[in-house]
Amino acid sequence: MTLFRTLALGAGMVGLLLSTAHAEGLQGKIIGFSQIGSESGWRAAETSVTKAEAEARGIDLKFADAQQKQENQIKAIRGFIAQGVDAILVAPVVATGWEEVLTEAKEAEIPVVLLDRGIEGPEDLYLTSVASDQVKEGRVAGEWLAGTVGEAQCNIVELQGTVGSSPAINRKQGFEEAIAGKANLAIIRSQTGDFTRSKGKEVMEGFLKAEDGGKNICAVYAHNDDMAVGAIQAIKDAGLKPGSDILVVSIDAVPDIFAAMVAGEANATVELTPNMAGPAFDALQAYWDAGTEPAKFIITESKLYTPADDPQGEYERRKDLGY
Ligand code: AHR
């Protein structure tokens, strides 16, 4: 069931996802959700899908937007504990600094589920983590680029996600693994764009200026699509063609990157489903109903999309999902 739900959302069939099969099980449960913020289109979609999944199951979801700040997330979690919620979902903005507050949740016997990002520290502080294999995402992106350029010399610039976040750390590692040992591929510049479109554009402008107006750059690898979309604008402003003069590869599979593919301005993306909440709620229900301990890590798919994969259709399928 979990796999079906994940795949179905990946295909953009949100209506099929909001199954009422489990509605009774979680009916009336109070669940706190500490969301990072709204830095990207993907994040907005995750928020919409989580709210819709909660509503379909009769859950009273207490939503807290941390506006990108870990201190706000910690405050929200403490608030949920004080309210005596039944469970807490957290999308942790960075990977460190959670031990104290999650110990408080554990002592209050409130199960915690991590969504879409991982943390460092003892695994017994959370019931389960629903996320992609972020190292694999980076590897898939890197393998696509290595396969596409072949033996040609290719200078790569990298737009990293939020400093200290698990996807920034892991997507960098996976990409580097994929290009390791290939003498023709080199990351010549790498900087954070904080997962936002505006920062992605600004940082790419700096890369272009520093690299002979972009003539020395063969590809941009962005840790998410929003930064890639910002970079595409910067490349166009510099008088170059994104997608051909400079290849663009990123992660998320949001509608705007498919629109860019249709325009010939983006080359590849790795899908991250925004439906982390469906598997999380399934795990909580099984835990409460039958005492079933979920797997510690519930891993979602990481599928590669290129312009050969009907980008117009993918755009249409995703555009109403709250991105
Ligand atoms: O943690 C998932 C990442 O966070 C998404 O790839 C990015 O768009 C978001 O901001």
PDB file of C-alpha atoms in Angstrom, residues 52-261:
ATOM      1  CA  ALA A  52      -4.838  16.745   2.290  1.00  0.00           C
ATOM      2  CA  GLU A  53      -3.681  13.340   3.565  1.00  0.00           C
ATOM      3  CA  ALA A  54      -4.489  14.383   7.137  1.00  0.00           C
ATOM      4  CA  GLU A  55      -7.932  15.632   6.184  1.00  0.00           C
ATOM      5  CA  ALA A  56      -8.747  12.449   4.251  1.00  0.00           C
ATOM      6  CA  ARG A  57      -7.895  10.380   7.331  1.00  0.00           C
ATOM      7  CA  GLY A  58      -9.794  12.562   9.820  1.00  0.00           C
ATOM      8  CA  ILE A  59      -6.580  13.703  11.537  1.00  0.00           C
ATOM      9  CA  ASP A  60      -6.529  17.025  13.364  1.00  0.00           C
ATOM     10  CA  LEU A  61      -3.219  18.357  11.967  1.00  0.00           C
ATOM     11  CA  LYS A  62      -1.533  21.145  13.912  1.00  0.00           C
ATOM     12  CA  PHE A  63       0.683  22.873  11.362  1.00  0.00           C
ATOM     13  CA  ALA A  64       3.679  25.058  12.282  1.00  0.00           C
ATOM     14  CA  ASP A  65       5.785  26.865   9.670  1.00  0.00           C
ATOM     15  CA  ALA A  66       9.323  27.400  11.018  1.00  0.00           C
ATOM     16  CA  GLN A  67      10.345  29.940   8.377  1.00  0.00           C
ATOM     17  CA  GLN A  68      13.631  28.123   7.823  1.00  0.00           C
ATOM     18  CA  LYS A  69      14.757  28.371  11.452  1.00  0.00           C
ATOM     19  CA  GLN A  70      15.655  25.379  13.611  1.00  0.00           C
ATOM     20  CA  GLU A  71      14.891  27.375  16.785  1.00  0.00           C
ATOM     21  CA  ASN A  72      11.292  27.813  15.552  1.00  0.00           C
ATOM     22  CA  GLN A  73      11.037  24.076  14.915  1.00  0.00           C
ATOM     23  CA  ILE A  74      12.273  23.304  18.427  1.00  0.00           C
ATOM     24  CA  LYS A  75       9.747  25.771  19.858  1.00  0.00           C
ATOM     25  CA  ALA A  76       6.944  24.196  17.811  1.00  0.00           C
ATOM     26  CA  ILE A  77       7.881  20.673  18.931  1.00  0.00           C
ATOM     27  CA  ARG A  78       7.896  21.793  22.576  1.00  0.00           C
ATOM     28  CA  GLY A  79       4.451  23.347  21.981  1.00  0.00           C
ATOM     29  CA  PHE A  80       3.148  20.069  20.523  1.00  0.00           C
ATOM     30  CA  ILE A  81       4.499  18.170  23.552  1.00  0.00           C
ATOM     31  CA  ALA A  82       2.799  20.632  25.915  1.00  0.00           C
ATOM     32  CA  GLN A  83      -0.496  20.172  24.030  1.00  0.00           C
ATOM     33  CA  GLY A  84      -0.172  16.392  24.395  1.00  0.00           C
ATOM     34  CA  VAL A  85      -0.503  15.583  20.679  1.00  0.00           C
ATOM     35  CA  ASP A  86      -0.652  11.919  19.648  1.00  0.00           C
ATOM     36  CA  ALA A  87       2.369  12.143  17.294  1.00  0.00           C
ATOM     37  CA  ILE A  88       4.748  14.671  15.780  1.00  0.00           C
ATOM     38  CA  LEU A  89       5.958  14.964  12.193  1.00  0.00           C
ATOM     39  CA  VAL A  90       9.159  16.969  11.666  1.00  0.00           C
ATOM     40  CA  ALA A  91      10.914  17.958   8.470  1.00  0.00           C
ATOM     41  CA  PRO A  92      14.257  18.888  10.053  1.00  0.00           C
ATOM     42  CA  VAL A  93      15.864  21.929   8.436  1.00  0.00           C
ATOM     43  CA  VAL A  94      19.394  20.831   9.406  1.00  0.00           C
ATOM     44  CA  ALA A  95      20.829  17.471  10.431  1.00  0.00           C
ATOM     45  CA  THR A  96      22.239  18.306  13.880  1.00  0.00           C
ATOM     46  CA  GLY A  97      20.939  19.724  17.155  1.00  0.00           C
ATOM     47  CA  TRP A  98      17.811  17.622  17.718  1.00  0.00           C
ATOM     48  CA  GLU A  99      18.784  15.368  20.601  1.00  0.00           C
ATOM     49  CA  GLU A 100      17.460  17.452  23.465  1.00  0.00           C
ATOM     50  CA  VAL A 101      14.010  18.219  22.075  1.00  0.00           C
ATOM     51  CA  LEU A 102      13.462  14.738  20.652  1.00  0.00           C
ATOM     52  CA  THR A 103      14.436  13.259  24.017  1.00  0.00           C
ATOM     53  CA  GLU A 104      11.691  15.418  25.538  1.00  0.00           C
ATOM     54  CA  ALA A 105       9.194  13.978  23.027  1.00  0.00           C
ATOM     55  CA  LYS A 106      10.391  10.456  23.804  1.00  0.00           C
ATOM     56  CA  GLU A 107      10.005  11.035  27.541  1.00  0.00           C
ATOM     57  CA  ALA A 108       6.463  12.273  26.883  1.00  0.00           C
ATOM     58  CA  GLU A 109       5.891   9.018  24.900  1.00  0.00           C
ATOM     59  CA  ILE A 110       4.972  10.904  21.736  1.00  0.00           C
ATOM     60  CA  PRO A 111       6.170   9.123  18.580  1.00  0.00           C
ATOM     61  CA  VAL A 112       8.133  11.333  16.196  1.00  0.00           C
ATOM     62  CA  VAL A 113       8.299  10.756  12.439  1.00  0.00           C
ATOM     63  CA  LEU A 114      10.952  12.507  10.353  1.00  0.00           C
ATOM     64  CA  LEU A 115       9.840  13.669   6.933  1.00  0.00           C
ATOM     65  CA  ASP A 116      12.067  14.150   3.875  1.00  0.00           C
ATOM     66  CA  ARG A 117      15.323  14.992   5.722  1.00  0.00           C
ATOM     67  CA  GLY A 118      17.505  12.996   8.073  1.00  0.00           C
ATOM     68  CA  ILE A 119      19.230  13.854  11.342  1.00  0.00           C
ATOM     69  CA  GLU A 120      22.394  12.796  13.117  1.00  0.00           C
ATOM     70  CA  GLY A 121      22.168  11.152  16.534  1.00  0.00           C
ATOM     71  CA  PRO A 122      20.465   8.172  18.142  1.00  0.00           C
ATOM     72  CA  GLU A 123      17.882   6.463  15.961  1.00  0.00           C
ATOM     73  CA  ASP A 124      15.684   5.629  18.937  1.00  0.00           C
ATOM     74  CA  LEU A 125      14.635   9.275  19.146  1.00  0.00           C
ATOM     75  CA  TYR A 126      12.225   8.775  16.254  1.00  0.00           C
ATOM     76  CA  LEU A 127       9.813   6.038  15.270  1.00  0.00           C
ATOM     77  CA  THR A 128      10.632   6.136  11.573  1.00  0.00           C
ATOM     78  CA  SER A 129      12.003   8.420   8.873  1.00  0.00           C
ATOM     79  CA  VAL A 130      10.207   8.781   5.535  1.00  0.00           C
ATOM     80  CA  ALA A 131      12.636  10.191   2.985  1.00  0.00           C
ATOM     81  CA  SER A 132      14.393   9.520  -0.281  1.00  0.00           C
ATOM     82  CA  ASP A 133      17.881   8.045  -0.549  1.00  0.00           C
ATOM     83  CA  GLN A 134      19.540  11.416  -1.049  1.00  0.00           C
ATOM     84  CA  VAL A 135      22.976   9.999  -1.845  1.00  0.00           C
ATOM     85  CA  LYS A 136      21.313   8.001  -4.600  1.00  0.00           C
ATOM     86  CA  GLU A 137      19.595  11.153  -5.933  1.00  0.00           C
ATOM     87  CA  GLY A 138      22.994  12.819  -6.317  1.00  0.00           C
ATOM     88  CA  ARG A 139      24.406   9.669  -7.897  1.00  0.00           C
ATOM     89  CA  VAL A 140      21.551   9.434 -10.414  1.00  0.00           C
ATOM     90  CA  ALA A 141      22.123  13.087 -11.400  1.00  0.00           C
ATOM     91  CA  GLY A 142      25.898  12.566 -11.707  1.00  0.00           C
ATOM     92  CA  GLU A 143      25.555   9.355 -13.698  1.00  0.00           C
ATOM     93  CA  TRP A 144      23.178  11.079 -16.089  1.00  0.00           C
ATOM     94  CA  LEU A 145      25.695  13.873 -16.664  1.00  0.00           C
ATOM     95  CA  ALA A 146      28.659  11.495 -17.030  1.00  0.00           C
ATOM     96  CA  GLY A 147      26.685   9.416 -19.544  1.00  0.00           C
ATOM     97  CA  THR A 148      25.558  12.483 -21.460  1.00  0.00           C
ATOM     98  CA  VAL A 149      28.919  14.189 -21.907  1.00  0.00           C
ATOM     99  CA  GLY A 150      30.879  10.961 -22.500  1.00  0.00           C
ATOM    100  CA  GLU A 151      34.572  11.716 -22.992  1.00  0.00           C
ATOM    101  CA  ALA A 152      34.121  15.482 -23.525  1.00  0.00           C
ATOM    102  CA  GLN A 153      35.717  17.890 -21.055  1.00  0.00           C
ATOM    103  CA  CYS A 154      33.016  19.283 -18.774  1.00  0.00           C
ATOM    104  CA  ASN A 155      33.418  21.931 -16.077  1.00  0.00           C
ATOM    105  CA  ILE A 156      30.542  21.703 -13.618  1.00  0.00           C
ATOM    106  CA  VAL A 157      29.197  24.326 -11.218  1.00  0.00           C
ATOM    107  CA  GLU A 158      27.182  23.151  -8.237  1.00  0.00           C
ATOM    108  CA  LEU A 159      24.361  24.928  -6.409  1.00  0.00           C
ATOM    109  CA  GLN A 160      24.126  23.344  -2.987  1.00  0.00           C
ATOM    110  CA  GLY A 161      21.058  23.213  -0.768  1.00  0.00           C
ATOM    111  CA  THR A 162      20.799  24.671   2.736  1.00  0.00           C
ATOM    112  CA  VAL A 163      24.092  24.387   4.602  1.00  0.00           C
ATOM    113  CA  GLY A 164      23.993  21.560   7.152  1.00  0.00           C
ATOM    114  CA  SER A 165      20.812  19.974   5.753  1.00  0.00           C
ATOM    115  CA  SER A 166      20.869  16.267   4.974  1.00  0.00           C
ATOM    116  CA  PRO A 167      19.923  16.679   1.279  1.00  0.00           C
ATOM    117  CA  ALA A 168      22.734  19.211   0.723  1.00  0.00           C
ATOM    118  CA  ILE A 169      25.278  16.908   2.357  1.00  0.00           C
ATOM    119  CA  ASN A 170      24.067  13.698   0.717  1.00  0.00           C
ATOM    120  CA  ARG A 171      23.268  14.991  -2.779  1.00  0.00           C
ATOM    121  CA  LYS A 172      26.769  16.459  -2.952  1.00  0.00           C
ATOM    122  CA  GLN A 173      28.300  13.166  -1.856  1.00  0.00           C
ATOM    123  CA  GLY A 174      26.288  11.076  -4.338  1.00  0.00           C
ATOM    124  CA  PHE A 175      27.108  13.319  -7.282  1.00  0.00           C
ATOM    125  CA  GLU A 176      30.811  13.333  -6.409  1.00  0.00           C
ATOM    126  CA  GLU A 177      30.752   9.534  -6.181  1.00  0.00           C
ATOM    127  CA  ALA A 178      29.248   9.326  -9.665  1.00  0.00           C
ATOM    128  CA  ILE A 179      31.918  11.483 -11.297  1.00  0.00           C
ATOM    129  CA  ALA A 180      34.863  10.190  -9.223  1.00  0.00           C
ATOM    130  CA  GLY A 181      37.738   8.956 -11.367  1.00  0.00           C
ATOM    131  CA  LYS A 182      36.469  10.681 -14.543  1.00  0.00           C
ATOM    132  CA  ALA A 183      39.280  13.036 -15.498  1.00  0.00           C
ATOM    133  CA  ASN A 184      37.078  14.977 -17.954  1.00  0.00           C
ATOM    134  CA  LEU A 185      34.528  15.937 -15.263  1.00  0.00           C
ATOM    135  CA  ALA A 186      35.314  18.493 -12.565  1.00  0.00           C
ATOM    136  CA  ILE A 187      33.267  20.608 -10.163  1.00  0.00           C
ATOM    137  CA  ILE A 188      34.949  23.974 -10.575  1.00  0.00           C
ATOM    138  CA  ARG A 189      32.657  26.000  -8.307  1.00  0.00           C
ATOM    139  CA  SER A 190      30.252  25.037  -5.547  1.00  0.00           C
ATOM    140  CA  GLN A 191      28.193  27.280  -3.306  1.00  0.00           C
ATOM    141  CA  THR A 192      24.918  27.199  -1.410  1.00  0.00           C
ATOM    142  CA  GLY A 193      21.793  28.660  -2.992  1.00  0.00           C
ATOM    143  CA  ASP A 194      19.742  27.681   0.094  1.00  0.00           C
ATOM    144  CA  PHE A 195      17.220  25.707  -2.012  1.00  0.00           C
ATOM    145  CA  THR A 196      15.614  28.968  -3.237  1.00  0.00           C
ATOM    146  CA  ARG A 197      15.068  30.254  -6.745  1.00  0.00           C
ATOM    147  CA  SER A 198      16.327  33.770  -5.978  1.00  0.00           C
ATOM    148  CA  LYS A 199      19.547  32.549  -4.326  1.00  0.00           C
ATOM    149  CA  GLY A 200      20.090  30.029  -7.136  1.00  0.00           C
ATOM    150  CA  LYS A 201      19.913  32.860  -9.661  1.00  0.00           C
ATOM    151  CA  GLU A 202      22.181  35.142  -7.655  1.00  0.00           C
ATOM    152  CA  VAL A 203      24.860  32.485  -7.084  1.00  0.00           C
ATOM    153  CA  MET A 204      24.744  31.405 -10.738  1.00  0.00           C
ATOM    154  CA  GLU A 205      25.253  35.025 -11.807  1.00  0.00           C
ATOM    155  CA  GLY A 206      28.452  35.026  -9.748  1.00  0.00           C
ATOM    156  CA  PHE A 207      29.607  31.742 -11.311  1.00  0.00           C
ATOM    157  CA  LEU A 208      28.975  33.067 -14.819  1.00  0.00           C
ATOM    158  CA  LYS A 209      30.899  36.282 -14.183  1.00  0.00           C
ATOM    159  CA  ALA A 210      33.808  34.398 -12.656  1.00  0.00           C
ATOM    160  CA  GLU A 211      33.976  31.880 -15.525  1.00  0.00           C
ATOM    161  CA  ASP A 212      34.388  34.060 -18.602  1.00  0.00           C
ATOM    162  CA  GLY A 213      30.715  34.961 -18.837  1.00  0.00           C
ATOM    163  CA  GLY A 214      29.863  31.254 -18.600  1.00  0.00           C
ATOM    164  CA  LYS A 215      31.989  30.112 -21.573  1.00  0.00           C
ATOM    165  CA  ASN A 216      34.040  27.970 -19.221  1.00  0.00           C
ATOM    166  CA  ILE A 217      30.988  26.193 -17.774  1.00  0.00           C
ATOM    167  CA  CYS A 218      29.552  23.044 -19.351  1.00  0.00           C
ATOM    168  CA  ALA A 219      26.902  22.096 -16.775  1.00  0.00           C
ATOM    169  CA  VAL A 220      25.119  23.229 -13.645  1.00  0.00           C
ATOM    170  CA  TYR A 221      24.138  20.673 -11.008  1.00  0.00           C
ATOM    171  CA  ALA A 222      21.535  22.116  -8.627  1.00  0.00           C
ATOM    172  CA  HIS A 223      20.449  20.283  -5.469  1.00  0.00           C
ATOM    173  CA  ASN A 224      16.848  21.241  -6.255  1.00  0.00           C
ATOM    174  CA  ASP A 225      14.764  22.380  -9.206  1.00  0.00           C
ATOM    175  CA  ASP A 226      14.005  25.823  -7.808  1.00  0.00           C
ATOM    176  CA  MET A 227      17.700  26.745  -7.781  1.00  0.00           C
ATOM    177  CA  ALA A 228      17.984  25.280 -11.291  1.00  0.00           C
ATOM    178  CA  VAL A 229      15.133  27.501 -12.480  1.00  0.00           C
ATOM    179  CA  GLY A 230      16.915  30.527 -10.968  1.00  0.00           C
ATOM    180  CA  ALA A 231      20.153  29.445 -12.675  1.00  0.00           C
ATOM    181  CA  ILE A 232      18.359  29.077 -16.017  1.00  0.00           C
ATOM    182  CA  GLN A 233      17.264  32.711 -15.778  1.00  0.00           C
ATOM    183  CA  ALA A 234      20.822  33.814 -14.956  1.00  0.00           C
ATOM    184  CA  ILE A 235      22.198  31.854 -17.939  1.00  0.00           C
ATOM    185  CA  LYS A 236      19.658  33.486 -20.276  1.00  0.00           C
ATOM    186  CA  ASP A 237      20.440  36.938 -18.864  1.00  0.00           C
ATOM    187  CA  ALA A 238      24.120  36.257 -19.653  1.00  0.00           C
ATOM    188  CA  GLY A 239      23.201  35.652 -23.301  1.00  0.00           C
ATOM    189  CA  LEU A 240      23.714  31.875 -23.234  1.00  0.00           C
ATOM    190  CA  LYS A 241      21.277  29.035 -23.865  1.00  0.00           C
ATOM    191  CA  PRO A 242      20.464  26.882 -20.839  1.00  0.00           C
ATOM    192  CA  GLY A 243      19.954  23.276 -21.859  1.00  0.00           C
ATOM    193  CA  SER A 244      22.503  23.448 -24.700  1.00  0.00           C
ATOM    194  CA  ASP A 245      25.327  25.964 -23.986  1.00  0.00           C
ATOM    195  CA  ILE A 246      25.117  24.946 -20.347  1.00  0.00           C
ATOM    196  CA  LEU A 247      23.446  21.666 -19.356  1.00  0.00           C
ATOM    197  CA  VAL A 248      21.063  21.783 -16.383  1.00  0.00           C
ATOM    198  CA  VAL A 249      20.510  18.811 -14.052  1.00  0.00           C
ATOM    199  CA  SER A 250      18.669  18.983 -10.727  1.00  0.00           C
ATOM    200  CA  ILE A 251      16.400  17.176  -8.250  1.00  0.00           C
ATOM    201  CA  ASP A 252      12.654  17.296  -7.292  1.00  0.00           C
ATOM    202  CA  ALA A 253      10.628  17.048 -10.560  1.00  0.00           C
ATOM    203  CA  VAL A 254       8.427  20.106  -9.926  1.00  0.00           C
ATOM    204  CA  PRO A 255       6.174  21.405 -12.736  1.00  0.00           C
ATOM    205  CA  ASP A 256       8.442  24.377 -13.541  1.00  0.00           C
ATOM    206  CA  ILE A 257      11.387  22.145 -14.406  1.00  0.00           C
ATOM    207  CA  PHE A 258       9.187  20.237 -16.857  1.00  0.00           C
ATOM    208  CA  ALA A 259       8.106  23.566 -18.366  1.00  0.00           C
ATOM    209  CA  ALA A 260      11.821  24.382 -18.729  1.00  0.00           C
ATOM    210  CA  MET A 261      12.385  20.985 -20.419  1.00  0.00           C
TER     211      MET A 261
END
